[in-house]
Amino acid sequence: MPDNIFELSGVSFGYEKTAQVLDGVDLVVPKGKVTALIGPNGCGKTTVFALLTKTYRPRSGKIVFDGKDLSEIPRKDYARRVAAVHQYNTVPDDMTVRRLVSMGRTAYHNMMFPRATTDDFEAVDRALEETHTAEFAEKQVGELSGGQMQRVWLALALAQTRETLLLDEITTYLDVHYQYEILNLIRSFNREHGTTVLMVLHDINQTIRYADNVVMMKHGKILATGSAEEVITEERLREVYGVDAKLATVQDKKICIFE
């Protein structure tokens, strides 16, 4: 079996009437690890995410998922193995949390006869428990805080599959408490279930703390990949973000201090 869940080879992409966003990207995402995709705004992170969610197809190059060409995998089959939480999500305010999380089971149904099964109920209940959202499962989503809502989106993803999660800036707009609550949940899924995670992040210290593997991008290219220790250096932070930063060790943990 392949060691990498995703392999991108020479992938290029550009939106209609715009310059090329990705330019010959080569990237691997290892199985069973938490990979963070970092870089400044406009570097191509969200575009990579969109390609991996099958929202777009590359102009050139190839994307392989678990040894198979991604373009040849039916959407329903792919959805049973890969779940995504996007940066922006909308849903009617009067939908209950349980109903929303149940939508994660769509890929397992024949659309002509979408009757819920015992497996569906068990998957939804388990996802609600694991994300600590069971307590407000019957509430309408319009009643929830931002942090609660992000946990609900995670629950939906887990009800869909716990094999591979794609997460696009999932901590954006959350206060510090909820940011770390969400990241701790993600790490626990990875450790307890072997879930492969690829998440787009902006926070360098969160990347250092939570990522096993780091991919740093700049101008539509991969600048560096490897462990946080290998990838995140003072020189690269200056090159990529245009800021001066110091890397220090506090209680045996590396932290980034921006000057």
mmCIF file of N, CA, C and O in Angstrom, residues 146-211:
data_model
loop_
_atom_site.group_PDB
_atom_site.id
_atom_site.type_symbol
_atom_site.label_atom_id
_atom_site.label_comp_id
_atom_site.label_asym_id
_atom_site.label_seq_id
_atom_site.Cartn_x
_atom_site.Cartn_y
_atom_site.Cartn_z
ATOM 1 N N GLY A 146 -19.614 30.694 17.295
ATOM 2 C CA GLY A 146 -18.694 30.319 16.232
ATOM 3 C C GLY A 146 -17.900 29.072 16.557
ATOM 4 O O GLY A 146 -17.719 28.193 15.709
ATOM 5 N N GLY A 147 -17.421 28.975 17.796
ATOM 6 C CA GLY A 147 -16.656 27.802 18.200
ATOM 7 C C GLY A 147 -17.489 26.539 18.203
ATOM 8 O O GLY A 147 -17.029 25.470 17.778
ATOM 9 N N GLN A 148 -18.724 26.649 18.679
ATOM 10 C CA GLN A 148 -19.626 25.499 18.664
ATOM 11 C C GLN A 148 -19.910 25.063 17.232
ATOM 12 O O GLN A 148 -19.940 23.877 16.922
ATOM 13 N N MET A 149 -20.087 26.048 16.350
ATOM 14 C CA MET A 149 -20.421 25.727 14.968
ATOM 15 C C MET A 149 -19.265 25.016 14.269
ATOM 16 O O MET A 149 -19.483 24.087 13.484
ATOM 17 N N GLN A 150 -18.037 25.414 14.564
ATOM 18 C CA GLN A 150 -16.892 24.729 13.963
ATOM 19 C C GLN A 150 -16.825 23.279 14.423
ATOM 20 O O GLN A 150 -16.471 22.387 13.650
ATOM 21 N N ARG A 151 -17.173 23.020 15.679
ATOM 22 C CA ARG A 151 -17.202 21.635 16.158
ATOM 23 C C ARG A 151 -18.292 20.838 15.446
ATOM 24 O O ARG A 151 -18.128 19.645 15.183
ATOM 25 N N VAL A 152 -19.395 21.502 15.122
ATOM 26 C CA VAL A 152 -20.465 20.824 14.392
ATOM 27 C C VAL A 152 -19.993 20.445 12.988
ATOM 28 O O VAL A 152 -20.267 19.339 12.512
ATOM 29 N N TRP A 153 -19.277 21.352 12.321
ATOM 30 C CA TRP A 153 -18.763 21.019 10.988
ATOM 31 C C TRP A 153 -17.783 19.852 11.058
ATOM 32 O O TRP A 153 -17.760 18.991 10.179
ATOM 33 N N LEU A 154 -16.991 19.815 12.121
ATOM 34 C CA LEU A 154 -16.095 18.674 12.316
ATOM 35 C C LEU A 154 -16.896 17.394 12.533
ATOM 36 O O LEU A 154 -16.532 16.329 12.031
ATOM 37 N N ALA A 155 -17.981 17.504 13.294
ATOM 38 C CA ALA A 155 -18.827 16.335 13.529
ATOM 39 C C ALA A 155 -19.404 15.819 12.222
ATOM 40 O O ALA A 155 -19.456 14.601 11.976
ATOM 41 N N LEU A 156 -19.836 16.733 11.366
ATOM 42 C CA LEU A 156 -20.362 16.322 10.059
ATOM 43 C C LEU A 156 -19.287 15.562 9.278
ATOM 44 O O LEU A 156 -19.557 14.519 8.686
ATOM 45 N N ALA A 157 -18.062 16.090 9.284
ATOM 46 C CA ALA A 157 -16.970 15.438 8.563
ATOM 47 C C ALA A 157 -16.698 14.047 9.124
ATOM 48 O O ALA A 157 -16.490 13.087 8.373
ATOM 49 N N LEU A 158 -16.722 13.914 10.448
ATOM 50 C CA LEU A 158 -16.451 12.617 11.066
ATOM 51 C C LEU A 158 -17.580 11.624 10.821
ATOM 52 O O LEU A 158 -17.338 10.413 10.726
ATOM 53 N N ALA A 159 -18.804 12.124 10.744
ATOM 54 C CA ALA A 159 -19.917 11.230 10.416
ATOM 55 C C ALA A 159 -19.759 10.698 8.990
ATOM 56 O O ALA A 159 -20.199 9.588 8.674
ATOM 57 N N GLN A 160 -19.125 11.489 8.158
ATOM 58 C CA GLN A 160 -18.895 11.094 6.761
ATOM 59 C C GLN A 160 -17.774 10.059 6.674
ATOM 60 O O GLN A 160 -17.923 9.007 6.055
ATOM 61 N N THR A 161 -16.626 10.372 7.279
ATOM 62 C CA THR A 161 -15.488 9.447 7.282
ATOM 63 C C THR A 161 -14.474 9.919 8.309
ATOM 64 O O THR A 161 -14.371 11.113 8.587
ATOM 65 N N ARG A 162 -13.712 8.997 8.840
ATOM 66 C CA ARG A 162 -12.618 9.375 9.732
ATOM 67 C C ARG A 162 -11.283 8.933 9.136
ATOM 68 O O ARG A 162 -10.280 8.858 9.836
ATOM 69 N N GLU A 163 -11.294 8.664 7.824
ATOM 70 C CA GLU A 163 -10.055 8.247 7.171
ATOM 71 C C GLU A 163 -9.161 9.444 6.840
ATOM 72 O O GLU A 163 -7.983 9.471 7.191
ATOM 73 N N THR A 164 -9.724 10.435 6.124
ATOM 74 C CA THR A 164 -8.947 11.596 5.706
ATOM 75 C C THR A 164 -9.784 12.860 5.862
ATOM 76 O O THR A 164 -10.912 12.919 5.373
ATOM 77 N N LEU A 165 -9.211 13.878 6.534
ATOM 78 C CA LEU A 165 -9.886 15.157 6.711
ATOM 79 C C LEU A 165 -9.087 16.259 6.018
ATOM 80 O O LEU A 165 -7.869 16.365 6.196
ATOM 81 N N LEU A 166 -9.782 17.079 5.243
ATOM 82 C CA LEU A 166 -9.207 18.266 4.626
ATOM 83 C C LEU A 166 -9.851 19.480 5.283
ATOM 84 O O LEU A 166 -11.075 19.634 5.243
ATOM 85 N N LEU A 167 -9.041 20.341 5.891
ATOM 86 C CA LEU A 167 -9.561 21.445 6.698
ATOM 87 C C LEU A 167 -8.949 22.762 6.237
ATOM 88 O O LEU A 167 -7.728 22.939 6.288
ATOM 89 N N ASP A 168 -9.794 23.687 5.805
ATOM 90 C CA ASP A 168 -9.315 24.961 5.264
ATOM 91 C C ASP A 168 -9.497 26.078 6.286
ATOM 92 O O ASP A 168 -10.608 26.564 6.499
ATOM 93 N N GLU A 169 -8.393 26.471 6.930
ATOM 94 C CA GLU A 169 -8.390 27.581 7.881
ATOM 95 C C GLU A 169 -9.524 27.449 8.899
ATOM 96 O O GLU A 169 -10.301 28.377 9.128
ATOM 97 N N ILE A 170 -9.575 26.306 9.534
ATOM 98 C CA ILE A 170 -10.701 25.981 10.405
ATOM 99 C C ILE A 170 -10.723 26.821 11.680
ATOM 100 O O ILE A 170 -11.751 26.923 12.345
ATOM 101 N N THR A 171 -9.604 27.457 12.044
ATOM 102 C CA THR A 171 -9.569 28.263 13.267
ATOM 103 C C THR A 171 -9.786 29.757 12.995
ATOM 104 O O THR A 171 -9.810 30.554 13.934
ATOM 105 N N THR A 172 -9.956 30.126 11.738
ATOM 106 C CA THR A 172 -10.133 31.536 11.397
ATOM 107 C C THR A 172 -11.371 32.115 12.082
ATOM 108 O O THR A 172 -12.426 31.492 12.125
ATOM 109 N N TYR A 173 -11.223 33.319 12.627
ATOM 110 C CA TYR A 173 -12.301 34.078 13.282
ATOM 111 C C TYR A 173 -12.713 33.515 14.645
ATOM 112 O O TYR A 173 -13.673 33.998 15.251
ATOM 113 N N LEU A 174 -12.009 32.498 15.140
ATOM 114 C CA LEU A 174 -12.317 31.980 16.468
ATOM 115 C C LEU A 174 -11.384 32.610 17.500
ATOM 116 O O LEU A 174 -10.232 32.914 17.199
ATOM 117 N N ASP A 175 -11.893 32.773 18.743
ATOM 118 C CA ASP A 175 -10.997 33.270 19.781
ATOM 119 C C ASP A 175 -10.014 32.172 20.172
ATOM 120 O O ASP A 175 -10.145 31.013 19.754
ATOM 121 N N VAL A 176 -9.008 32.530 20.956
ATOM 122 C CA VAL A 176 -7.902 31.622 21.247
ATOM 123 C C VAL A 176 -8.378 30.327 21.893
ATOM 124 O O VAL A 176 -7.910 29.232 21.558
ATOM 125 N N HIS A 177 -9.324 30.420 22.810
ATOM 126 C CA HIS A 177 -9.842 29.225 23.487
ATOM 127 C C HIS A 177 -10.384 28.221 22.475
ATOM 128 O O HIS A 177 -10.028 27.031 22.501
ATOM 129 N N TYR A 178 -11.228 28.695 21.575
ATOM 130 C CA TYR A 178 -11.849 27.785 20.604
ATOM 131 C C TYR A 178 -10.844 27.303 19.559
ATOM 132 O O TYR A 178 -10.957 26.184 19.056
ATOM 133 N N GLN A 179 -9.866 28.148 19.217
ATOM 134 C CA GLN A 179 -8.844 27.696 18.273
ATOM 135 C C GLN A 179 -8.139 26.447 18.799
ATOM 136 O O GLN A 179 -7.993 25.452 18.074
ATOM 137 N N TYR A 180 -7.700 26.504 20.051
ATOM 138 C CA TYR A 180 -6.968 25.365 20.596
ATOM 139 C C TYR A 180 -7.885 24.190 20.920
ATOM 140 O O TYR A 180 -7.472 23.031 20.840
ATOM 141 N N GLU A 181 -9.125 24.460 21.232
ATOM 142 C CA GLU A 181 -10.082 23.374 21.436
ATOM 143 C C GLU A 181 -10.264 22.584 20.131
ATOM 144 O O GLU A 181 -10.230 21.337 20.135
ATOM 145 N N ILE A 182 -10.425 23.301 19.020
ATOM 146 C CA ILE A 182 -10.594 22.647 17.721
ATOM 147 C C ILE A 182 -9.338 21.867 17.336
ATOM 148 O O ILE A 182 -9.404 20.710 16.894
ATOM 149 N N LEU A 183 -8.173 22.479 17.512
ATOM 150 C CA LEU A 183 -6.929 21.819 17.138
ATOM 151 C C LEU A 183 -6.644 20.597 17.999
ATOM 152 O O LEU A 183 -6.116 19.583 17.516
ATOM 153 N N ASN A 184 -6.996 20.659 19.275
ATOM 154 C CA ASN A 184 -6.834 19.489 20.146
ATOM 155 C C ASN A 184 -7.761 18.355 19.710
ATOM 156 O O ASN A 184 -7.383 17.174 19.766
ATOM 157 N N LEU A 185 -8.964 18.694 19.274
ATOM 158 C CA LEU A 185 -9.885 17.675 18.769
ATOM 159 C C LEU A 185 -9.308 17.008 17.516
ATOM 160 O O LEU A 185 -9.332 15.781 17.385
ATOM 161 N N ILE A 186 -8.776 17.822 16.629
ATOM 162 C CA ILE A 186 -8.200 17.286 15.391
ATOM 163 C C ILE A 186 -7.044 16.349 15.705
ATOM 164 O O ILE A 186 -6.926 15.257 15.145
ATOM 165 N N ARG A 187 -6.180 16.767 16.605
ATOM 166 C CA ARG A 187 -5.050 15.927 16.984
ATOM 167 C C ARG A 187 -5.516 14.624 17.625
ATOM 168 O O ARG A 187 -4.962 13.548 17.376
ATOM 169 N N SER A 188 -6.586 14.690 18.418
ATOM 170 C CA SER A 188 -7.091 13.469 19.062
ATOM 171 C C SER A 188 -7.656 12.504 18.026
ATOM 172 O O SER A 188 -7.476 11.289 18.140
ATOM 173 N N PHE A 189 -8.321 13.011 16.979
ATOM 174 C CA PHE A 189 -8.826 12.139 15.912
ATOM 175 C C PHE A 189 -7.658 11.420 15.242
ATOM 176 O O PHE A 189 -7.720 10.223 14.960
ATOM 177 N N ASN A 190 -6.605 12.176 15.004
ATOM 178 C CA ASN A 190 -5.426 11.598 14.357
ATOM 179 C C ASN A 190 -4.803 10.503 15.217
ATOM 180 O O ASN A 190 -4.481 9.419 14.725
ATOM 181 N N ARG A 191 -4.651 10.741 16.491
ATOM 182 C CA ARG A 191 -3.981 9.786 17.363
ATOM 183 C C ARG A 191 -4.840 8.557 17.665
ATOM 184 O O ARG A 191 -4.343 7.436 17.741
ATOM 185 N N GLU A 192 -6.135 8.764 17.825
ATOM 186 C CA GLU A 192 -7.005 7.660 18.237
ATOM 187 C C GLU A 192 -7.471 6.808 17.063
ATOM 188 O O GLU A 192 -7.712 5.613 17.218
ATOM 189 N N HIS A 193 -7.614 7.419 15.889
ATOM 190 C CA HIS A 193 -8.171 6.693 14.746
ATOM 191 C C HIS A 193 -7.225 6.594 13.557
ATOM 192 O O HIS A 193 -7.582 5.999 12.537
ATOM 193 N N GLY A 194 -6.033 7.190 13.684
ATOM 194 C CA GLY A 194 -5.107 7.182 12.556
ATOM 195 C C GLY A 194 -5.566 8.061 11.414
ATOM 196 O O GLY A 194 -5.145 7.876 10.265
ATOM 197 N N THR A 195 -6.436 9.023 11.709
ATOM 198 C CA THR A 195 -6.974 9.905 10.675
ATOM 199 C C THR A 195 -5.865 10.747 10.041
ATOM 200 O O THR A 195 -5.078 11.377 10.749
ATOM 201 N N THR A 196 -5.817 10.732 8.720
ATOM 202 C CA THR A 196 -4.898 11.612 7.999
ATOM 203 C C THR A 196 -5.536 12.990 7.908
ATOM 204 O O THR A 196 -6.708 13.119 7.550
ATOM 205 N N VAL A 197 -4.761 14.022 8.239
ATOM 206 C CA VAL A 197 -5.287 15.385 8.232
ATOM 207 C C VAL A 197 -4.388 16.283 7.388
ATOM 208 O O VAL A 197 -3.165 16.282 7.554
ATOM 209 N N LEU A 198 -5.004 17.034 6.484
ATOM 210 C CA LEU A 198 -4.317 18.118 5.795
ATOM 211 C C LEU A 198 -5.078 19.390 6.123
ATOM 212 O O LEU A 198 -6.274 19.500 5.817
ATOM 213 N N MET A 199 -4.417 20.339 6.782
ATOM 214 C CA MET A 199 -5.122 21.565 7.137
ATOM 215 C C MET A 199 -4.325 22.793 6.722
ATOM 216 O O MET A 199 -3.101 22.848 6.863
ATOM 217 N N VAL A 200 -5.043 23.750 6.150
ATOM 218 C CA VAL A 200 -4.471 25.043 5.807
ATOM 219 C C VAL A 200 -4.461 25.880 7.075
ATOM 220 O O VAL A 200 -5.494 26.056 7.720
ATOM 221 N N LEU A 201 -3.280 26.373 7.452
ATOM 222 C CA LEU A 201 -3.138 27.172 8.670
ATOM 223 C C LEU A 201 -2.414 28.475 8.377
ATOM 224 O O LEU A 201 -1.602 28.558 7.455
ATOM 225 N N HIS A 202 -2.684 29.478 9.209
ATOM 226 C CA HIS A 202 -1.949 30.737 9.149
ATOM 227 C C HIS A 202 -1.019 30.904 10.344
ATOM 228 O O HIS A 202 0.039 31.525 10.230
ATOM 229 N N ASP A 203 -1.407 30.375 11.481
ATOM 230 C CA ASP A 203 -0.663 30.596 12.714
ATOM 231 C C ASP A 203 0.592 29.705 12.755
ATOM 232 O O ASP A 203 0.490 28.476 12.754
ATOM 233 N N ILE A 204 1.754 30.325 12.832
ATOM 234 C CA ILE A 204 3.013 29.581 12.807
ATOM 235 C C ILE A 204 3.186 28.741 14.069
ATOM 236 O O ILE A 204 3.614 27.574 14.005
ATOM 237 N N ASN A 205 2.837 29.281 15.220
ATOM 238 C CA ASN A 205 3.001 28.527 16.464
ATOM 239 C C ASN A 205 2.042 27.343 16.548
ATOM 240 O O ASN A 205 2.398 26.291 17.078
ATOM 241 N N GLN A 206 0.844 27.492 16.016
ATOM 242 C CA GLN A 206 -0.071 26.353 15.960
ATOM 243 C C GLN A 206 0.470 25.282 15.017
ATOM 244 O O GLN A 206 0.347 24.087 15.290
ATOM 245 N N THR A 207 1.083 25.715 13.938
ATOM 246 C CA THR A 207 1.695 24.761 13.017
ATOM 247 C C THR A 207 2.805 23.979 13.707
ATOM 248 O O THR A 207 2.879 22.745 13.593
ATOM 249 N N ILE A 208 3.660 24.681 14.429
ATOM 250 C CA ILE A 208 4.760 24.025 15.145
ATOM 251 C C ILE A 208 4.221 23.005 16.140
ATOM 252 O O ILE A 208 4.748 21.894 16.272
ATOM 253 N N ARG A 209 3.164 23.363 16.821
ATOM 254 C CA ARG A 209 2.643 22.519 17.901
ATOM 255 C C ARG A 209 1.873 21.302 17.398
ATOM 256 O O ARG A 209 1.966 20.220 17.972
ATOM 257 N N TYR A 210 1.119 21.455 16.316
ATOM 258 C CA TYR A 210 0.168 20.405 15.941
ATOM 259 C C TYR A 210 0.531 19.603 14.686
ATOM 260 O O TYR A 210 -0.043 18.542 14.465
ATOM 261 N N ALA A 211 1.441 20.090 13.879
ATOM 262 C CA ALA A 211 1.708 19.422 12.595
ATOM 263 C C ALA A 211 2.895 18.464 12.681
ATOM 264 O O ALA A 211 3.954 18.823 13.197
#
